[in-house]
Amino acid sequence: MLFDEASRALTAGVRRWAGIPVETHEVAALAADLVAMVDGFATAGPRHWRARKARKRREAWLAALVRQVRDNELGTPQGAALDVVARHRDADGELLDPHTAAVELLNVIRPTVAVCWFVAYAGHALHRWPQHREPLRAGGDFAVAFAHELRRFYPFAPFLGGRATHDLTWQGEHVPEGSLVLLDLYGQNHDSRLWTDPYRFDPQRFVDREIGAWDLVPQGAGDPHTGHRCPGEPFTVALLAELSTRLAGLDHDVPDQDLTISLSRIPARPRSGFRLIPATARQT
Ligand code: HEM
């Protein structure tokens, strides 16, 4: 299943980048926990409880690793995320408490693995619109445009919420202190005033287009330094462009399966997780 395979590939990559010691045979379990945390962020019931358990387990594990780094018991590469966070000192010169350090590490490795949702969408898009396969194989600007169109077109998080910290007026609208304000990510990404023929999947719309800070909002809007915008967006785009290019170059079959995407499931994903059979596994 592409969704699962992508989650493992991303986990294997980010654990190496972050200097977190995880044996190859432990990657699948870590990937499953990270996916569970993302999958349960906006829901009640079993998915939510799975997410809480996974988060507790991984926070304790990472906090123990932070202590080991400080005691020089781990050969973590200098400058890797685990080393930097473990040795970071706050404005008062104090080390972070190990739990906070663990949460900070999770805040980077968990969303990196969440990119697997978009990789599954990439499989879905290339299956539905195979004409993009050829230009995508060349990578470059088209691959970046393809990554942007995936993030615009497919649903992941439908909206972001925030509370007004004081009374304000925004574009003539009075917003009283304490109101819940929603930014409709999916609606904005399909608004015909911004996107011609918004329900058409067309990566070409992003070739040679300057993207304004308030236009494309799958990961929040505005300035990441001051507002509700993801600081990991450039990494998301780079990972997606690279993995989509590789997918376009993979000779594979797509067996019959349920490829519907329910908009009432948050985060949404193709129901089947997108199963594919690489040519190397084809039966002769
Ligand atoms: C599936 C891809 C991703 C999506 C849809 C996504 C979405 C978002 C959104 C909407 C926010 C803003 C939340 C708010 O302020 O209300 C956010 C924050 C954040 N994202 Fe991402 N993100 C993704 C990938 C990444 C990656 C790859 C990284 C890091 C490598 C990352 C790191 C972060 C961090 C650290 C924050 C918190 C920033 C803060 O509050 O100061 N994200 N993300």
Short mmCIF file of C-alpha atoms and ligand atoms in Angstrom, two decimals, residues 107-108 111-112 114-115 118 156 160 218-220 228-232 235-236, ligand 1:
data_model
loop_
_atom_site.label_atom_id
_atom_site.label_comp_id
_atom_site.label_asym_id
_atom_site.label_seq_id
_atom_site.Cartn_x
_atom_site.Cartn_y
_atom_site.Cartn_z
CA ASN A 107 6.85 18.40 16.25
CA VAL A 108 9.37 17.94 13.46
CA PRO A 111 4.62 16.21 10.32
CA THR A 112 7.45 15.00 8.08
CA ALA A 114 2.44 13.14 7.52
CA VAL A 115 3.64 13.92 4.01
CA PHE A 118 0.10 13.60 0.00
CA PHE A 156 -5.99 17.14 4.15
CA LEU A 160 -7.78 25.92 10.93
CA PRO A 218 -3.10 24.00 2.65
CA GLN A 219 -0.55 24.62 5.41
CA GLY A 220 -1.88 27.91 6.69
CA HIS A 228 -0.76 30.54 11.41
CA ARG A 229 1.45 29.15 8.67
CA CYS A 230 3.50 25.97 8.73
CA PRO A 231 7.27 26.57 8.88
CA GLY A 232 7.75 23.10 7.34
CA PHE A 235 10.29 20.76 3.23
CA THR A 236 6.86 19.38 2.42
C1 HEM B 1 1.48 17.06 5.53
C2 HEM B 1 2.15 18.19 5.44
C3 HEM B 1 1.92 19.31 6.41
C4 HEM B 1 0.76 19.99 6.69
C5 HEM B 1 -0.61 19.80 6.03
C6 HEM B 1 1.08 20.96 7.71
C7 HEM B 1 0.19 21.89 8.22
C8 HEM B 1 0.49 22.80 9.21
C9 HEM B 1 -0.37 23.88 9.63
C10 HEM B 1 -1.74 24.20 9.04
C11 HEM B 1 0.26 24.54 10.63
C12 HEM B 1 -0.20 25.83 11.34
C13 HEM B 1 -1.05 25.55 12.53
C14 HEM B 1 -1.51 26.85 13.18
O1 HEM B 1 -0.68 27.73 13.44
O2 HEM B 1 -2.71 26.98 13.42
C15 HEM B 1 1.51 23.86 10.88
C16 HEM B 1 2.41 24.18 11.88
C17 HEM B 1 3.63 23.56 12.05
N1 HEM B 1 4.25 22.69 11.17
FE1 HEM B 1 3.38 21.85 9.54
N2 HEM B 1 2.40 20.83 8.06
C18 HEM B 1 2.96 19.85 7.28
C19 HEM B 1 4.28 19.46 7.25
C20 HEM B 1 5.25 19.91 8.11
C21 HEM B 1 6.64 19.52 8.08
C22 HEM B 1 7.26 18.60 7.02
C23 HEM B 1 7.25 20.10 9.15
C24 HEM B 1 8.69 20.06 9.61
C25 HEM B 1 9.67 19.49 8.97
C26 HEM B 1 6.24 20.88 9.86
C27 HEM B 1 6.44 21.59 11.02
C28 HEM B 1 5.50 22.37 11.63
C29 HEM B 1 5.72 23.06 12.92
C30 HEM B 1 6.97 22.97 13.77
C31 HEM B 1 4.54 23.79 13.17
C32 HEM B 1 4.23 24.65 14.41
C33 HEM B 1 4.67 26.06 14.18
C34 HEM B 1 4.37 26.95 15.37
O3 HEM B 1 3.31 26.84 15.98
O4 HEM B 1 5.23 27.79 15.67
N3 HEM B 1 5.05 20.74 9.19
N4 HEM B 1 1.65 22.83 9.98
#
